Coordinates of C-alpha atoms in Angstrom, one line a residue:
Chain A
M1 CA 0.0 0.0 0.0
Q2 CA 1.2 3.5 -0.9
I3 CA 0.8 6.5 1.4
G4 CA 1.5 10.1 0.9
G5 CA 3.0 12.8 3.1
I6 CA 3.3 16.6 2.8
E7 CA 5.6 18.8 4.9
A8 CA 4.0 22.2 4.1
G9 CA 6.5 24.9 4.9
G10 CA 6.6 28.6 4.3
T11 CA 9.0 28.4 1.4
K12 CA 8.4 24.9 0.1
F13 CA 6.0 21.9 0.2
V14 CA 7.9 18.6 0.5
C15 CA 5.8 15.8 -0.8
A16 CA 6.7 12.1 -0.5
V17 CA 5.2 8.7 -1.3
S18 CA 6.1 5.7 0.8
E19 CA 5.5 2.0 0.4
E20 CA 3.8 0.4 3.5
T21 CA 5.6 2.4 6.2
S22 CA 6.4 6.0 6.5
R23 CA 10.2 5.4 6.3
N24 CA 10.2 3.5 3.0
I25 CA 10.1 6.6 0.8
I26 CA 10.0 5.7 -2.9
D27 CA 9.6 9.2 -4.4
K28 CA 9.9 12.8 -3.1
V29 CA 9.5 16.2 -4.6
S30 CA 9.8 19.8 -3.4
V31 CA 7.3 22.4 -4.6
P32 CA 7.7 26.1 -4.0
T33 CA 5.1 27.8 -1.6
T34 CA 3.6 30.4 -3.8
D35 CA -0.2 30.9 -3.7
P36 CA -2.5 28.1 -2.5
K37 CA -4.0 27.3 -5.9
E38 CA -0.7 27.0 -7.7
T39 CA 1.1 25.1 -5.0
L40 CA -1.7 22.6 -4.5
R41 CA -1.9 22.0 -8.3
E42 CA 1.8 21.1 -8.3
V43 CA 1.3 18.9 -5.3
K44 CA -1.6 17.1 -7.1
L45 CA 0.5 16.5 -10.2
F46 CA 3.0 14.7 -8.0
F47 CA 0.6 12.5 -6.1
D48 CA -1.5 11.7 -9.2
K49 CA 1.4 9.5 -10.4
Y50 CA 0.7 7.2 -7.5
D51 CA -2.1 5.3 -6.0
I52 CA -1.9 6.6 -2.4
K53 CA -4.5 5.3 0.0
A54 CA -4.1 8.0 2.7
L55 CA -2.4 11.4 3.1
G56 CA -0.8 13.1 6.0
I57 CA 0.0 16.8 6.1
A58 CA 2.4 18.5 8.5
S59 CA 1.9 22.2 8.1
F60 CA 3.4 25.5 9.0
G61 CA 1.1 27.5 11.3
P62 CA -0.8 28.8 13.0
I63 CA -3.6 26.5 11.8
D64 CA -6.8 25.7 13.6
L65 CA -6.5 22.2 15.1
D66 CA -9.5 22.5 17.4
T67 CA -11.6 19.6 16.1
K68 CA -14.7 21.3 17.5
S69 CA -14.1 24.5 15.5
E70 CA -15.8 25.5 12.3
T71 CA -12.5 26.4 10.8
Y72 CA -10.7 23.2 11.7
G73 CA -7.8 22.7 9.3
S74 CA -7.6 26.3 8.1
F75 CA -4.8 28.7 8.5
L76 CA -5.2 31.5 11.1
N77 CA -3.2 34.7 11.5
T78 CA -0.2 33.8 9.4
P79 CA 1.9 36.7 8.1
K80 CA 1.8 34.9 4.7
D81 CA -1.2 36.8 3.4
K82 CA -2.2 34.5 0.6
W83 CA -2.5 31.6 3.0
K84 CA -4.3 33.5 5.8
H85 CA -7.6 31.7 6.6
Y86 CA -7.0 29.3 3.7
P87 CA -8.9 26.0 4.4
L88 CA -6.0 23.7 3.6
L89 CA -7.4 20.5 5.1
E90 CA -10.8 21.0 3.4
Q91 CA -9.1 21.6 0.0
L92 CA -6.9 18.6 0.3
R93 CA -9.9 16.4 1.2
A94 CA -11.7 17.8 -1.8
N95 CA -8.7 17.1 -4.1
Y96 CA -8.3 13.5 -3.0
S97 CA -11.1 11.0 -2.2
I98 CA -8.9 9.4 0.5
P99 CA -8.5 10.0 4.3
V100 CA -6.4 13.1 5.0
F101 CA -4.9 13.8 8.4
M102 CA -3.2 17.0 9.6
D103 CA -1.1 18.4 12.3
T104 CA 1.6 21.1 12.7
D105 CA 5.1 20.6 11.1
V106 CA 6.8 20.5 14.5
N107 CA 4.3 18.1 16.0
A108 CA 4.8 15.7 13.1
A109 CA 8.6 16.1 13.2
C110 CA 8.5 15.4 16.9
L111 CA 6.5 12.2 16.4
A112 CA 8.9 11.0 13.7
E113 CA 12.0 11.7 15.9
Y114 CA 10.2 10.0 18.8
K115 CA 9.5 6.9 16.8
Y116 CA 12.7 6.6 14.8
G117 CA 15.2 9.3 15.7
A118 CA 16.6 11.2 18.6
G119 CA 13.6 10.8 20.8
R120 CA 13.5 7.0 20.7
G121 CA 12.6 5.6 24.2
A122 CA 12.0 9.1 25.6
D123 CA 8.4 9.2 26.8
T124 CA 8.3 13.0 26.8
S125 CA 10.1 14.4 23.7
L126 CA 10.2 18.0 22.6
Y127 CA 11.2 19.0 19.0
I128 CA 12.1 22.6 18.4
T129 CA 12.7 24.1 15.0
V130 CA 14.8 27.2 14.7
G131 CA 14.5 28.4 11.1
T132 CA 12.8 31.5 9.5
G133 CA 10.5 31.2 12.5
I134 CA 10.6 29.2 15.7
G135 CA 8.2 26.5 16.8
A136 CA 8.0 23.4 18.9
G137 CA 6.0 20.2 19.3
L138 CA 5.7 17.8 22.1
V139 CA 5.1 14.0 22.2
Q140 CA 4.1 12.5 25.5
N141 CA 3.6 8.8 26.0
G142 CA 3.5 8.2 22.3
S143 CA 0.9 10.9 21.5
I144 CA 1.2 14.5 20.3
Y145 CA 0.4 16.9 23.0
Q146 CA -2.4 19.3 22.3
G147 CA -4.4 21.6 24.5
K148 CA -7.4 23.5 23.2
N149 CA -5.4 24.0 20.1
H150 CA -1.7 23.4 19.0
S151 CA 1.1 25.0 21.0
E152 CA 2.8 28.1 19.8
M153 CA 6.0 27.8 21.7
G154 CA 7.9 30.2 19.4
H155 CA 6.2 33.1 21.3
V156 CA 7.5 32.5 24.8
I157 CA 8.9 35.6 26.6
I158 CA 12.6 35.7 27.4
K159 CA 15.0 38.3 28.8
K160 CA 17.1 40.5 26.7
H161 CA 20.9 40.0 26.4
K162 CA 22.8 42.9 27.9
D163 CA 24.8 43.5 24.7
D164 CA 21.8 43.3 22.3
S165 CA 20.2 46.5 21.2
F166 CA 17.8 44.8 18.8
D167 CA 14.1 45.2 19.8
G168 CA 12.9 42.0 18.1
C169 CA 10.9 41.4 14.9
C170 CA 7.8 39.4 15.9
P171 CA 4.9 41.4 14.5
Y172 CA 2.8 40.5 17.5
H173 CA 5.2 40.4 20.5
G174 CA 8.4 42.1 19.3
S175 CA 10.9 40.4 21.6
C176 CA 9.5 36.9 22.1
I177 CA 11.9 34.1 21.3
E178 CA 10.9 34.1 17.6
G179 CA 11.3 37.8 17.5
M180 CA 14.8 37.6 18.9
A181 CA 16.4 34.3 17.8
S182 CA 14.7 33.1 14.5
G183 CA 16.7 33.2 11.3
F184 CA 14.6 36.2 10.3
A185 CA 15.6 37.9 13.5
I186 CA 19.3 37.3 12.8
E187 CA 18.9 38.8 9.3
R188 CA 17.0 41.8 10.7
R189 CA 19.5 42.4 13.5
Y190 CA 22.7 42.2 11.5
G191 CA 21.5 42.9 7.9
K192 CA 23.2 39.6 7.0
T193 CA 22.1 35.9 7.0
G194 CA 23.3 33.5 9.6
T195 CA 25.5 31.8 6.9
E196 CA 27.3 35.1 6.2
L197 CA 27.9 35.5 10.0
V198 CA 29.4 32.1 10.6
D199 CA 32.7 33.5 12.0
N200 CA 31.2 36.2 14.2
N201 CA 31.2 34.5 17.6
Q202 CA 29.1 37.1 19.3
V203 CA 26.2 36.3 17.0
W204 CA 26.2 32.8 18.2
E205 CA 26.7 33.6 21.8
I206 CA 23.7 35.8 21.8
E207 CA 21.7 33.3 19.8
A208 CA 22.5 30.5 22.3
Y209 CA 21.8 32.7 25.2
Y210 CA 18.2 33.3 23.9
L211 CA 17.6 29.7 22.8
A212 CA 18.8 28.4 26.2
Q213 CA 16.2 30.6 27.9
A214 CA 13.4 29.3 25.7
L215 CA 14.6 25.7 26.5
M216 CA 14.6 26.5 30.2
N217 CA 11.0 27.8 29.9
Y218 CA 10.0 24.6 28.0
Y219 CA 11.9 22.4 30.5
V220 CA 10.4 23.7 33.7
I221 CA 6.9 23.5 32.3
L222 CA 7.1 20.2 30.4
R223 CA 10.0 18.3 32.0
P224 CA 10.9 16.5 28.7
E225 CA 13.5 13.8 28.5
K226 CA 14.8 15.0 25.2
M227 CA 14.8 18.5 23.6
I228 CA 15.6 18.0 19.9
L229 CA 16.8 21.1 18.1
G230 CA 16.4 21.3 14.3
G231 CA 15.8 23.8 11.6
G232 CA 18.1 25.9 9.4
V233 CA 19.7 28.0 12.1
M234 CA 20.8 24.9 13.9
R235 CA 23.0 24.0 11.0
Q236 CA 25.6 26.1 12.9
E237 CA 26.6 23.1 14.9
K238 CA 28.6 25.2 17.4
L239 CA 25.3 26.3 18.7
Y240 CA 24.7 23.0 20.5
P241 CA 27.5 23.2 23.0
L242 CA 26.8 26.9 23.6
I243 CA 23.1 26.3 24.2
R244 CA 23.9 23.5 26.6
Q245 CA 26.3 25.7 28.5
Y246 CA 23.8 28.6 28.9
F247 CA 21.0 26.2 29.8
T248 CA 23.1 24.6 32.5
E249 CA 24.1 28.1 33.8
Q250 CA 20.5 29.3 33.8
M251 CA 19.1 26.2 35.4
N252 CA 21.8 26.5 38.1
D253 CA 21.3 22.9 39.4
Y254 CA 17.8 23.5 40.5
L255 CA 16.5 20.3 38.9
D256 CA 18.2 17.1 38.1
A257 CA 17.9 17.3 34.3
G258 CA 20.5 14.5 33.8
P259 CA 23.5 14.9 31.4
V260 CA 22.8 18.0 29.3
E261 CA 24.5 16.3 26.2
E262 CA 21.7 13.7 26.4
L263 CA 18.9 16.2 27.0
I264 CA 19.7 18.8 24.3
V265 CA 20.3 17.0 21.1
A266 CA 20.2 17.2 17.2
P267 CA 17.6 15.4 15.1
E268 CA 18.6 12.1 13.6
L269 CA 16.3 11.8 10.5
N270 CA 18.3 13.9 8.1
D271 CA 15.7 16.6 7.3
E272 CA 13.1 13.9 6.6
Q273 CA 11.5 14.2 10.1
G274 CA 8.8 16.5 8.8
V275 CA 7.6 14.4 5.9
I276 CA 8.0 11.1 7.8
G277 CA 6.0 12.6 10.6
A278 CA 3.3 13.7 8.1
M279 CA 2.9 10.1 7.1
E280 CA 2.9 8.9 10.8
L281 CA -0.1 11.1 11.2
I282 CA -2.0 8.6 9.1
N283 CA -1.4 5.9 11.7
R284 CA -2.3 8.3 14.4
G285 CA -5.4 9.3 12.5
Y286 CA -6.6 5.7 12.1
S287 CA -5.9 4.8 15.8
N288 CA -7.9 7.6 17.3
S289 CA -11.1 9.3 16.5
R290 CA -9.5 12.7 15.6
Q291 CA -9.5 13.1 11.9
Chain B
M1 CA -15.6 3.8 53.5
Q2 CA -13.4 6.5 54.9
I3 CA -10.4 8.0 53.0
G4 CA -7.8 10.4 54.1
G5 CA -6.1 13.4 52.4
I6 CA -3.1 15.5 53.3
E7 CA -2.2 18.9 51.7
A8 CA 1.4 19.2 52.8
G9 CA 2.4 22.8 52.6
G10 CA 5.5 24.7 53.7
T11 CA 3.8 26.2 56.7
K12 CA 1.0 23.7 57.5
F13 CA -0.2 20.2 56.8
V14 CA -4.0 20.2 56.2
C15 CA -5.4 16.7 57.0
A16 CA -8.9 15.6 56.2
V17 CA -11.0 12.5 56.4
S18 CA -13.9 12.0 54.0
E19 CA -16.7 9.5 53.8
E20 CA -17.0 7.7 50.4
T21 CA -16.1 10.7 48.1
S22 CA -13.4 13.3 48.4
R23 CA -15.9 16.0 48.8
N24 CA -17.7 14.6 51.8
I25 CA -15.2 15.8 54.4
I26 CA -16.2 14.8 58.0
D27 CA -13.2 16.1 59.9
K28 CA -10.3 18.3 59.1
V29 CA -7.2 19.5 61.1
S30 CA -4.2 21.8 60.4
V31 CA -0.8 20.8 61.7
P32 CA 2.2 23.2 61.6
T33 CA 5.1 22.2 59.3
T34 CA 8.0 21.9 61.7
D35 CA 10.4 19.0 61.4
P36 CA 9.3 15.8 59.6
K37 CA 9.1 13.6 62.8
E38 CA 7.0 16.0 64.8
T39 CA 4.7 17.0 62.0
L40 CA 4.1 13.4 60.9
R41 CA 3.4 12.4 64.6
E42 CA 0.7 15.1 64.8
V43 CA -0.7 13.9 61.4
K44 CA -0.8 10.3 62.7
L45 CA -2.7 11.3 65.9
F46 CA -5.4 12.8 63.7
F47 CA -5.8 9.9 61.3
D48 CA -5.6 7.3 64.1
K49 CA -9.0 8.4 65.2
Y50 CA -10.5 7.1 61.9
D51 CA -10.5 3.9 59.9
I52 CA -9.2 5.2 56.6
K53 CA -8.7 2.7 53.8
A54 CA -6.4 4.8 51.6
L55 CA -4.5 8.0 51.8
G56 CA -3.7 10.7 49.3
I57 CA -1.0 13.3 49.7
A58 CA -0.6 16.5 47.8
S59 CA 2.8 17.9 48.7
F60 CA 4.9 21.1 48.4
G61 CA 8.0 20.5 46.3
P62 CA 10.2 19.8 44.6
I63 CA 9.6 16.1 45.2
D64 CA 10.8 13.2 43.1
L65 CA 7.8 11.8 41.2
D66 CA 9.8 9.8 38.7
T67 CA 8.4 6.3 39.5
K68 CA 11.6 4.8 38.0
S69 CA 13.8 6.7 40.5
E70 CA 15.2 5.2 43.7
T71 CA 14.2 8.4 45.5
Y72 CA 10.6 8.3 44.3
G73 CA 8.4 10.2 46.8
S74 CA 11.3 12.0 48.5
F75 CA 11.9 15.7 48.7
L76 CA 14.6 17.1 46.5
N77 CA 16.3 20.5 46.7
T78 CA 13.8 22.3 48.9
P79 CA 15.0 25.4 50.7
K80 CA 13.3 23.9 53.8
D81 CA 16.5 22.2 55.2
K82 CA 14.7 19.8 57.5
W83 CA 12.7 18.3 54.7
K84 CA 15.5 18.2 52.1
H85 CA 15.8 14.6 50.8
Y86 CA 13.2 13.4 53.4
P87 CA 11.4 10.2 52.1
L88 CA 7.9 11.5 52.7
L89 CA 6.0 8.8 50.7
E90 CA 8.1 5.9 52.1
Q91 CA 7.5 7.2 55.7
L92 CA 3.8 7.5 55.2
R93 CA 3.6 4.1 53.7
A94 CA 5.5 2.8 56.8
N95 CA 3.1 4.6 59.2
Y96 CA -0.1 3.3 57.6
S97 CA -0.6 -0.2 56.3
I98 CA -2.9 1.1 53.5
P99 CA -2.3 2.3 50.0
V100 CA -0.8 5.8 49.8
F101 CA -0.7 7.9 46.7
M102 CA 1.2 11.1 46.1
D103 CA 1.5 14.1 43.8
T104 CA 2.3 17.8 44.0
D105 CA 0.0 20.2 45.8
V106 CA -0.7 22.1 42.6
N107 CA -1.3 19.0 40.5
A108 CA -3.8 17.8 43.1
A109 CA -5.5 21.2 43.3
C110 CA -5.7 21.3 39.5
L111 CA -7.4 17.8 39.5
A112 CA -9.9 18.9 42.2
E113 CA -10.8 22.1 40.3
Y114 CA -11.0 20.2 37.1
K115 CA -13.5 17.7 38.6
Y116 CA -15.5 19.9 40.8
G117 CA -14.5 23.6 40.4
A118 CA -13.4 26.2 38.0
G119 CA -12.0 23.7 35.5
R120 CA -15.2 21.7 35.0
G121 CA -15.6 20.8 31.4
A122 CA -12.2 22.2 30.4
D123 CA -10.2 19.4 28.9
T124 CA -6.9 21.3 29.5
S125 CA -6.9 23.1 32.8
L126 CA -4.0 24.8 34.5
Y127 CA -4.0 25.6 38.2
I128 CA -1.4 28.2 39.4
T129 CA -0.8 29.0 43.0
V130 CA 0.8 32.4 43.9
G131 CA 1.7 32.2 47.6
T132 CA 5.0 32.2 49.4
G133 CA 6.2 30.4 46.3
I134 CA 4.7 30.0 42.8
G135 CA 3.8 26.7 41.2
A136 CA 1.4 25.2 38.7
G137 CA -0.2 21.9 37.7
L138 CA -1.9 20.8 34.5
V139 CA -4.7 18.4 33.9
Q140 CA -5.2 17.3 30.3
N141 CA -8.1 15.0 29.3
G142 CA -8.7 14.1 32.9
S143 CA -5.2 13.2 33.8
I144 CA -2.4 15.1 35.6
Y145 CA 0.3 16.0 33.1
Q146 CA 3.8 14.8 34.0
G147 CA 6.9 14.6 31.9
K148 CA 10.0 12.8 33.3
N149 CA 9.1 14.4 36.6
H150 CA 6.6 17.0 37.8
S151 CA 6.6 20.5 36.3
E152 CA 8.3 23.4 38.1
M153 CA 6.4 26.2 36.4
G154 CA 7.3 28.8 39.1
H155 CA 10.7 29.0 37.6
V156 CA 9.9 30.3 34.1
I157 CA 11.9 33.3 32.8
I158 CA 10.1 36.6 32.4
K159 CA 11.1 40.2 31.5
K160 CA 11.7 42.9 34.1
H161 CA 9.3 45.7 34.6
K162 CA 10.9 49.1 33.7
D163 CA 10.1 50.6 37.1
D164 CA 11.3 47.6 39.2
S165 CA 14.8 47.8 40.7
F166 CA 14.4 44.5 42.6
D167 CA 16.7 41.7 41.4
G168 CA 14.6 38.8 42.5
C169 CA 14.9 36.4 45.4
C170 CA 14.9 32.9 43.9
P171 CA 18.0 31.3 45.4
Y172 CA 18.5 29.4 42.1
H173 CA 17.5 31.8 39.3
G174 CA 17.1 35.3 40.9
S175 CA 14.5 36.8 38.7
C176 CA 12.3 33.9 37.5
I177 CA 8.6 34.4 38.1
E178 CA 8.9 33.0 41.7
G179 CA 11.8 35.3 42.4
M180 CA 9.9 38.3 41.2
A181 CA 6.2 37.8 42.0
S182 CA 5.8 35.3 44.9
G183 CA 4.6 36.5 48.3
F184 CA 8.1 36.2 49.5
A185 CA 9.3 38.4 46.6
I186 CA 6.8 41.1 47.5
E187 CA 8.0 41.1 51.1
R188 CA 11.7 41.2 50.1
R189 CA 11.1 44.0 47.6
Y190 CA 9.1 46.3 49.8
G191 CA 10.0 45.2 53.3
K192 CA 6.2 44.7 53.9
T193 CA 3.7 41.9 53.3
G194 CA 1.2 42.1 50.5
T195 CA -1.6 42.7 53.1
E196 CA 0.2 45.8 54.3
L197 CA 0.5 47.0 50.8
V198 CA -3.1 46.7 49.8
D199 CA -3.6 50.3 48.9
N200 CA -0.3 50.8 47.0
N201 CA -1.5 50.5 43.4
Q202 CA 2.0 50.2 41.9
V203 CA 2.7 47.0 43.8
W204 CA -0.3 45.3 42.1
E205 CA 0.4 46.8 38.7
I206 CA 3.9 45.3 38.8
E207 CA 2.7 42.0 40.3
A208 CA 0.1 41.7 37.5
Y209 CA 2.6 42.6 34.8
Y210 CA 4.8 39.7 35.9
L211 CA 2.1 37.1 36.4
A212 CA 0.6 37.9 33.0
Q213 CA 4.0 37.2 31.5
A214 CA 4.1 33.8 33.2
L215 CA 0.6 33.1 32.0
M216 CA 1.5 34.0 28.5
N217 CA 4.4 31.5 28.6
Y218 CA 2.1 28.8 30.0
Y219 CA -0.5 29.6 27.5
V220 CA 1.6 29.5 24.3
I221 CA 3.2 26.2 25.4
L222 CA 0.2 24.4 26.8
R223 CA -2.9 26.1 25.2
P224 CA -5.1 25.5 28.3
E225 CA -8.8 26.3 28.3
K226 CA -8.7 27.5 31.9
M227 CA -5.9 29.2 33.9
I228 CA -7.1 29.1 37.5
L229 CA -5.1 31.4 39.8
G230 CA -5.2 30.6 43.5
G231 CA -2.9 31.1 46.6
G232 CA -2.5 33.7 49.2
V233 CA -1.3 36.6 47.0
M234 CA -4.4 36.1 44.8
R235 CA -6.6 37.1 47.8
Q236 CA -6.0 40.7 46.4
E237 CA -8.9 40.3 44.0
K238 CA -8.0 43.4 42.1
L239 CA -5.2 41.3 40.6
Y240 CA -7.6 39.3 38.4
P241 CA -8.7 42.2 36.1
L242 CA -5.1 43.6 36.0
I243 CA -3.6 40.3 35.0
R244 CA -6.3 39.8 32.4
Q245 CA -5.5 43.3 31.0
Y246 CA -1.7 42.7 30.8
F247 CA -2.2 39.2 29.4
T248 CA -4.4 40.6 26.6
E249 CA -1.9 43.4 25.9
Q250 CA 1.0 41.0 25.8
M251 CA -0.7 38.4 23.6
N252 CA -1.7 41.2 21.2
D253 CA -4.4 39.1 19.5
Y254 CA -1.9 36.6 18.1
L255 CA -4.1 33.6 19.2
D256 CA -7.8 33.3 19.7
A257 CA -7.8 32.6 23.4
G258 CA -11.5 33.3 23.8
P259 CA -12.9 35.7 26.3
V260 CA -10.2 36.4 28.8
E261 CA -12.7 36.6 31.8
E262 CA -13.4 32.9 31.1
L263 CA -9.8 31.9 30.5
I264 CA -8.2 33.5 33.6
V265 CA -10.3 32.7 36.6
A266 CA -10.3 32.2 40.4
P267 CA -10.6 28.7 42.1
E268 CA -14.1 27.7 43.2
L269 CA -13.3 25.1 46.0
N270 CA -12.8 27.6 48.9
D271 CA -9.3 26.6 49.8
E272 CA -10.2 22.9 49.9
Q273 CA -8.9 22.2 46.4
G274 CA -5.6 20.9 47.8
V275 CA -7.0 18.4 50.2
I276 CA -9.9 17.4 48.0
G277 CA -7.3 16.9 45.2
A278 CA -5.2 14.8 47.6
M279 CA -8.1 12.4 48.1
E280 CA -8.8 12.4 44.3
L281 CA -5.2 11.0 43.9
I282 CA -6.6 7.8 45.5
N283 CA -9.0 7.3 42.6
R284 CA -6.3 8.1 40.2
G285 CA -3.9 5.7 41.9
Y286 CA -6.4 2.8 41.8
S287 CA -7.3 3.5 38.1
N288 CA -3.7 3.4 36.8
S289 CA -0.6 1.4 37.5
R290 CA 1.3 4.4 39.0
Q291 CA 1.5 4.1 42.7

């Protein structure tokens, strides 16, 4: 049996078809995120080559995931104007006469890493992406955590670094963690991309200082066994030891978090955690009533 | 059948005996928290008058609630020296030859408010206590949330108020929410208790500003339907509208949190949420394998 998965991101939609299990990917394509009509037409061209029996979609957000809501499966207040309020799930269900299951990109990535990657065996696993934006998803006891709606962990409040004069770029909160430490924030603060700033140590000191604060907030609230940091900004691998160092300093031995090298880790699924997770939503969808 | 409950606090142990259900309390006593031996002797004198078949204890923290740990049920790094590392659960199990179940004071209070109080019908309910210290517990889909160990939400990072020169009093983190907004922090900052400062509006503006930040951090991470604020400091009822106002300003319409008067609310169980919740742990203990 073939199944399909979409990792719907702000710049591209990664689509994959897998045979039997989510990890046995037989074909994959990347479609640019332009306007909904055009992007979904490209997506359909890809899947029409196959005979998929179910589809999972892991989407950028915020999307409405309150199953009791009239706008379940639609985008909410995204800064991407063309996608604002777009009924993505409804449209996909109209395009394909098969079951379609949806969650956020970070929740799906977390589920994939929990099942096959850095979160294996960790009953409470958190996956954080630090890219253009910042988001995080939590798996607890094998299930994706969700309150009334999905979490929006990129908007936690943190304290300003003493040497940072940047006021933050989150259009809603200014200096929340996304406003201070996303890839977009780095570009806005320095007028250069992270890649152009590789050798500027202060950039990464400040970045790690902020991310460690966000991790501390996640940690004291959620007490995860693993905090898996992925996304484009985390390609600067020197960030991992710096974040661990600031996290340890800020926690100050208050709680026994175990060895920090085992707590704060990199993903293991080679950038396929999103699309594998999307296909894992199909299993999740069939095993509970939430569709 | 009679059951017993203990709300173990830093200043007193509230003990109750109930007939059949947790809410049918037939006797209640308050014992000062001195040293473990003396306090538990007083507790035993009370319960020995009854024929309780099971005991629930809702304790101040931090305690070790990792069932896989060798020190499960013991206090950890509490500033209360006489209780540091004290094996409370083990001692209670030795004192009574009946099943004994344990969780944190805030988790138990949250469970009680979820079942009978301000969290009724809210699948994701958060209970926050603002007293000498600050802590919070979460119930999701009828169960107490726990990661690797219990949450320590009083230690989230928040931003400093521009008119506040106090550096915070948390011995571990200085200016975390407990260090800035607990009853102890108010006393340390002003040299007076909250009760003595009732008419000083700036005190409550600053207090609400901080608590609203903590609530925003809890909200974006957990997406609760109810955030129930209890504890001694919250007896200043004017805090509720101020906190709602700052929360609304800080969220800045990013997420649809519904009417803020319904989201941020007072407890409804008249200071019995802790001890009722302690007895509810008995049901929880019998219905799952975690004991």
